[in-house]
Amino acid sequence: GQVNSYPQICRTPLISLFIDNSIHVPSPSILRIDPTSCESTIVTSGFDTPTHVAVAPSGSIYVNDFLAHGGGINRITQVDPLNGAQIVIVNGGIFAVGAGQLGGIAIASNGSILTAGIAYINFNWSGQIVSTDPLTGSQNVIFSAPNKRMHGLGIESDGKLVVAVTH
């Protein structure tokens, strides 16, 4: 594949905040960074701990928010890329069981939101890949690996899933 070369290393406002305290970035936030100009803008903020993002072909941004405020343990939020408006798709869901944790997120060709994560059930870890309907929030486990933890998630060009798995 083609590797992009960038003419410089960008300093985001988050780094500038610590260097010269001149830029205020609401944190945690979702940033849009132009790697050519190094310009960064805040798309939206108000999360607890946003851990992973995916961009759908429509341009919608989906965010996994770990230990989300508002009562859920994990939250999947859709963000409008133009105005930053947020729509909660799932608050809690399958990964809310036990000490579950959302991992990677990707958008399937049919528009489903796929998340890899960890469910802690009956004192055992179970790595799972879950499909979420972006319109209804309904979820289905599509792959489970007992005693494993699943983190990053990607989709190959032929639709096969690639996931990072640890013990």
mmCIF file of C-alpha atoms in Angstrom:
data_model
loop_
_atom_site.group_PDB
_atom_site.id
_atom_site.type_symbol
_atom_site.label_atom_id
_atom_site.label_comp_id
_atom_site.label_asym_id
_atom_site.label_seq_id
_atom_site.Cartn_x
_atom_site.Cartn_y
_atom_site.Cartn_z
ATOM 1 C CA GLY A 1 0.000 0.000 0.000
ATOM 2 C CA GLN A 2 0.897 3.632 -0.319
ATOM 3 C CA VAL A 3 2.496 5.330 2.668
ATOM 4 C CA ASN A 4 1.728 9.001 3.205
ATOM 5 C CA SER A 5 4.707 11.169 3.989
ATOM 6 C CA TYR A 6 4.077 14.230 6.099
ATOM 7 C CA PRO A 7 6.416 17.222 5.897
ATOM 8 C CA GLN A 8 6.431 17.890 9.638
ATOM 9 C CA ILE A 9 5.383 16.602 12.993
ATOM 10 C CA CYS A 10 2.166 18.284 14.063
ATOM 11 C CA ARG A 11 1.652 19.668 17.543
ATOM 12 C CA THR A 12 -2.011 19.311 18.431
ATOM 13 C CA PRO A 13 -3.760 21.797 20.709
ATOM 14 C CA LEU A 14 -3.652 19.128 23.399
ATOM 15 C CA ILE A 15 0.150 19.262 23.373
ATOM 16 C CA SER A 16 0.169 23.056 23.050
ATOM 17 C CA LEU A 17 -2.083 23.198 26.098
ATOM 18 C CA PHE A 18 0.704 21.712 28.172
ATOM 19 C CA ILE A 19 3.519 23.684 26.485
ATOM 20 C CA ASP A 20 2.278 27.275 26.538
ATOM 21 C CA ASN A 21 -1.247 27.023 28.018
ATOM 22 C CA SER A 22 -2.537 29.316 25.249
ATOM 23 C CA ILE A 23 -5.154 27.021 23.737
ATOM 24 C CA HIS A 24 -8.065 25.610 25.681
ATOM 25 C CA VAL A 25 -9.310 22.260 24.434
ATOM 26 C CA PRO A 26 -12.292 20.751 26.242
ATOM 27 C CA SER A 27 -11.107 17.329 27.178
ATOM 28 C CA PRO A 28 -11.916 14.613 26.407
ATOM 29 C CA SER A 29 -12.633 15.647 22.837
ATOM 30 C CA ILE A 30 -12.692 14.306 19.311
ATOM 31 C CA LEU A 31 -10.250 16.250 17.145
ATOM 32 C CA ARG A 32 -9.981 16.552 13.378
ATOM 33 C CA ILE A 33 -6.330 16.965 12.342
ATOM 34 C CA ASP A 34 -5.115 17.985 8.888
ATOM 35 C CA PRO A 35 -1.726 16.257 8.612
ATOM 36 C CA THR A 36 -0.594 18.589 5.815
ATOM 37 C CA SER A 37 -1.265 21.941 7.511
ATOM 38 C CA CYS A 38 -1.213 20.592 11.093
ATOM 39 C CA GLU A 39 -4.468 22.478 11.685
ATOM 40 C CA SER A 40 -6.653 20.783 14.276
ATOM 41 C CA THR A 41 -10.231 21.523 15.149
ATOM 42 C CA ILE A 42 -12.529 20.171 17.816
ATOM 43 C CA VAL A 43 -15.324 18.099 16.294
ATOM 44 C CA THR A 44 -17.112 17.552 19.616
ATOM 45 C CA SER A 45 -16.447 17.112 23.315
ATOM 46 C CA GLY A 46 -18.213 16.017 26.490
ATOM 47 C CA PHE A 47 -17.135 12.371 26.662
ATOM 48 C CA ASP A 48 -15.744 10.513 29.674
ATOM 49 C CA THR A 49 -12.984 8.465 28.051
ATOM 50 C CA PRO A 50 -13.316 8.186 24.266
ATOM 51 C CA THR A 51 -11.065 5.277 23.343
ATOM 52 C CA HIS A 52 -11.742 4.455 19.687
ATOM 53 C CA VAL A 53 -13.298 6.149 16.652
ATOM 54 C CA ALA A 54 -14.470 4.979 13.234
ATOM 55 C CA VAL A 55 -15.754 6.990 10.292
ATOM 56 C CA ALA A 56 -18.632 5.625 8.202
ATOM 57 C CA PRO A 57 -18.776 6.148 4.422
ATOM 58 C CA SER A 58 -21.518 8.728 5.123
ATOM 59 C CA GLY A 59 -19.006 10.745 7.144
ATOM 60 C CA SER A 60 -20.654 10.024 10.509
ATOM 61 C CA ILE A 61 -18.145 9.485 13.283
ATOM 62 C CA TYR A 62 -18.722 6.702 15.803
ATOM 63 C CA VAL A 63 -17.055 6.863 19.206
ATOM 64 C CA ASN A 64 -16.507 4.216 21.877
ATOM 65 C CA ASP A 65 -16.682 5.964 25.244
ATOM 66 C CA PHE A 66 -15.434 3.858 28.161
ATOM 67 C CA LEU A 67 -17.061 4.376 31.591
ATOM 68 C CA ALA A 68 -19.469 6.798 29.952
ATOM 69 C CA HIS A 69 -21.305 9.306 32.092
ATOM 70 C CA GLY A 70 -25.071 9.121 32.338
ATOM 71 C CA GLY A 71 -25.240 5.682 33.915
ATOM 72 C CA GLY A 72 -23.689 3.400 31.297
ATOM 73 C CA ILE A 73 -20.446 1.500 31.651
ATOM 74 C CA ASN A 74 -19.755 1.798 27.930
ATOM 75 C CA ARG A 75 -21.363 3.981 25.304
ATOM 76 C CA ILE A 76 -21.359 4.083 21.498
ATOM 77 C CA THR A 77 -22.123 7.570 20.202
ATOM 78 C CA GLN A 78 -22.712 8.797 16.657
ATOM 79 C CA VAL A 79 -21.254 12.251 15.971
ATOM 80 C CA ASP A 80 -22.329 14.543 13.148
ATOM 81 C CA PRO A 81 -19.063 15.552 11.425
ATOM 82 C CA LEU A 82 -20.415 18.996 10.479
ATOM 83 C CA ASN A 83 -21.848 20.289 13.749
ATOM 84 C CA GLY A 84 -20.605 17.821 16.395
ATOM 85 C CA ALA A 85 -24.125 16.836 17.487
ATOM 86 C CA GLN A 86 -24.170 13.541 19.365
ATOM 87 C CA ILE A 87 -26.696 10.710 19.264
ATOM 88 C CA VAL A 88 -26.221 7.872 21.752
ATOM 89 C CA ILE A 89 -26.634 4.564 19.917
ATOM 90 C CA VAL A 90 -25.979 2.265 22.906
ATOM 91 C CA ASN A 91 -25.579 3.133 26.571
ATOM 92 C CA GLY A 92 -24.295 0.022 28.314
ATOM 93 C CA GLY A 93 -25.242 -2.827 26.010
ATOM 94 C CA ILE A 94 -23.486 -6.176 25.883
ATOM 95 C CA PHE A 95 -20.181 -4.880 27.219
ATOM 96 C CA ALA A 96 -21.928 -3.481 30.319
ATOM 97 C CA VAL A 97 -22.114 -7.021 31.737
ATOM 98 C CA GLY A 98 -19.667 -7.463 34.608
ATOM 99 C CA ALA A 99 -16.520 -5.413 34.092
ATOM 100 C CA GLY A 100 -16.833 -5.237 30.316
ATOM 101 C CA GLN A 101 -14.820 -2.862 28.172
ATOM 102 C CA LEU A 102 -15.226 -1.659 24.602
ATOM 103 C CA GLY A 103 -12.211 -2.031 22.356
ATOM 104 C CA GLY A 104 -11.891 -1.328 18.653
ATOM 105 C CA ILE A 105 -14.688 -0.063 16.441
ATOM 106 C CA ALA A 106 -15.277 -0.388 12.689
ATOM 107 C CA ILE A 107 -18.131 0.123 10.263
ATOM 108 C CA ALA A 108 -19.221 -2.900 8.192
ATOM 109 C CA SER A 109 -20.197 -2.575 4.525
ATOM 110 C CA ASN A 110 -23.882 -2.973 5.516
ATOM 111 C CA GLY A 111 -23.578 0.000 7.920
ATOM 112 C CA SER A 112 -23.501 -2.047 11.126
ATOM 113 C CA ILE A 113 -21.230 -0.819 13.884
ATOM 114 C CA LEU A 114 -18.783 -3.555 14.853
ATOM 115 C CA THR A 115 -17.036 -3.407 18.204
ATOM 116 C CA ALA A 116 -14.449 -5.672 19.747
ATOM 117 C CA GLY A 117 -14.357 -5.837 23.485
ATOM 118 C CA ILE A 118 -14.133 -7.740 26.693
ATOM 119 C CA ALA A 119 -17.047 -9.107 28.694
ATOM 120 C CA TYR A 120 -16.401 -10.348 32.232
ATOM 121 C CA ILE A 121 -18.990 -13.036 32.935
ATOM 122 C CA ASN A 122 -18.990 -15.501 35.850
ATOM 123 C CA PHE A 123 -15.391 -14.610 36.766
ATOM 124 C CA ASN A 124 -14.129 -15.292 33.234
ATOM 125 C CA TRP A 125 -13.015 -12.965 30.457
ATOM 126 C CA SER A 126 -14.624 -13.417 27.082
ATOM 127 C CA GLY A 127 -13.414 -11.524 24.042
ATOM 128 C CA GLN A 128 -16.328 -10.645 21.807
ATOM 129 C CA ILE A 129 -17.118 -8.964 18.532
ATOM 130 C CA VAL A 130 -20.552 -7.369 18.597
ATOM 131 C CA SER A 131 -22.647 -6.033 15.727
ATOM 132 C CA THR A 132 -24.815 -3.007 16.572
ATOM 133 C CA ASP A 133 -27.617 -1.651 14.411
ATOM 134 C CA PRO A 134 -26.982 2.121 14.174
ATOM 135 C CA LEU A 135 -30.714 2.873 13.906
ATOM 136 C CA THR A 136 -32.100 0.744 16.734
ATOM 137 C CA GLY A 137 -29.076 0.063 18.952
ATOM 138 C CA SER A 138 -29.884 -3.659 18.972
ATOM 139 C CA GLN A 139 -26.796 -5.806 19.456
ATOM 140 C CA ASN A 140 -25.725 -9.342 18.561
ATOM 141 C CA VAL A 141 -22.541 -11.194 19.468
ATOM 142 C CA ILE A 142 -21.054 -12.423 16.190
ATOM 143 C CA PHE A 143 -17.828 -13.924 17.576
ATOM 144 C CA SER A 144 -16.745 -14.966 21.050
ATOM 145 C CA ALA A 145 -13.426 -16.258 22.382
ATOM 146 C CA PRO A 146 -13.583 -17.463 26.007
ATOM 147 C CA ASN A 147 -10.684 -16.443 28.271
ATOM 148 C CA LYS A 148 -9.376 -13.958 25.703
ATOM 149 C CA ARG A 149 -9.461 -10.176 25.482
ATOM 150 C CA MET A 150 -10.190 -8.375 22.212
ATOM 151 C CA HIS A 151 -8.958 -4.862 21.566
ATOM 152 C CA GLY A 152 -8.353 -3.298 18.119
ATOM 153 C CA LEU A 153 -10.638 -4.169 15.195
ATOM 154 C CA GLY A 154 -10.343 -3.679 11.454
ATOM 155 C CA ILE A 155 -12.068 -4.826 8.292
ATOM 156 C CA GLU A 156 -10.169 -6.090 5.253
ATOM 157 C CA SER A 157 -11.239 -5.114 1.742
ATOM 158 C CA ASP A 158 -13.011 -8.481 1.327
ATOM 159 C CA GLY A 159 -15.045 -7.934 4.535
ATOM 160 C CA LYS A 160 -13.049 -10.259 6.799
ATOM 161 C CA LEU A 161 -12.470 -8.973 10.321
ATOM 162 C CA VAL A 162 -9.044 -8.534 11.870
ATOM 163 C CA VAL A 163 -8.865 -8.262 15.659
ATOM 164 C CA ALA A 164 -6.100 -7.935 18.268
ATOM 165 C CA VAL A 165 -6.441 -10.724 20.853
ATOM 166 C CA THR A 166 -4.581 -11.204 24.147
ATOM 167 C CA HIS A 167 -4.922 -13.547 27.124
#
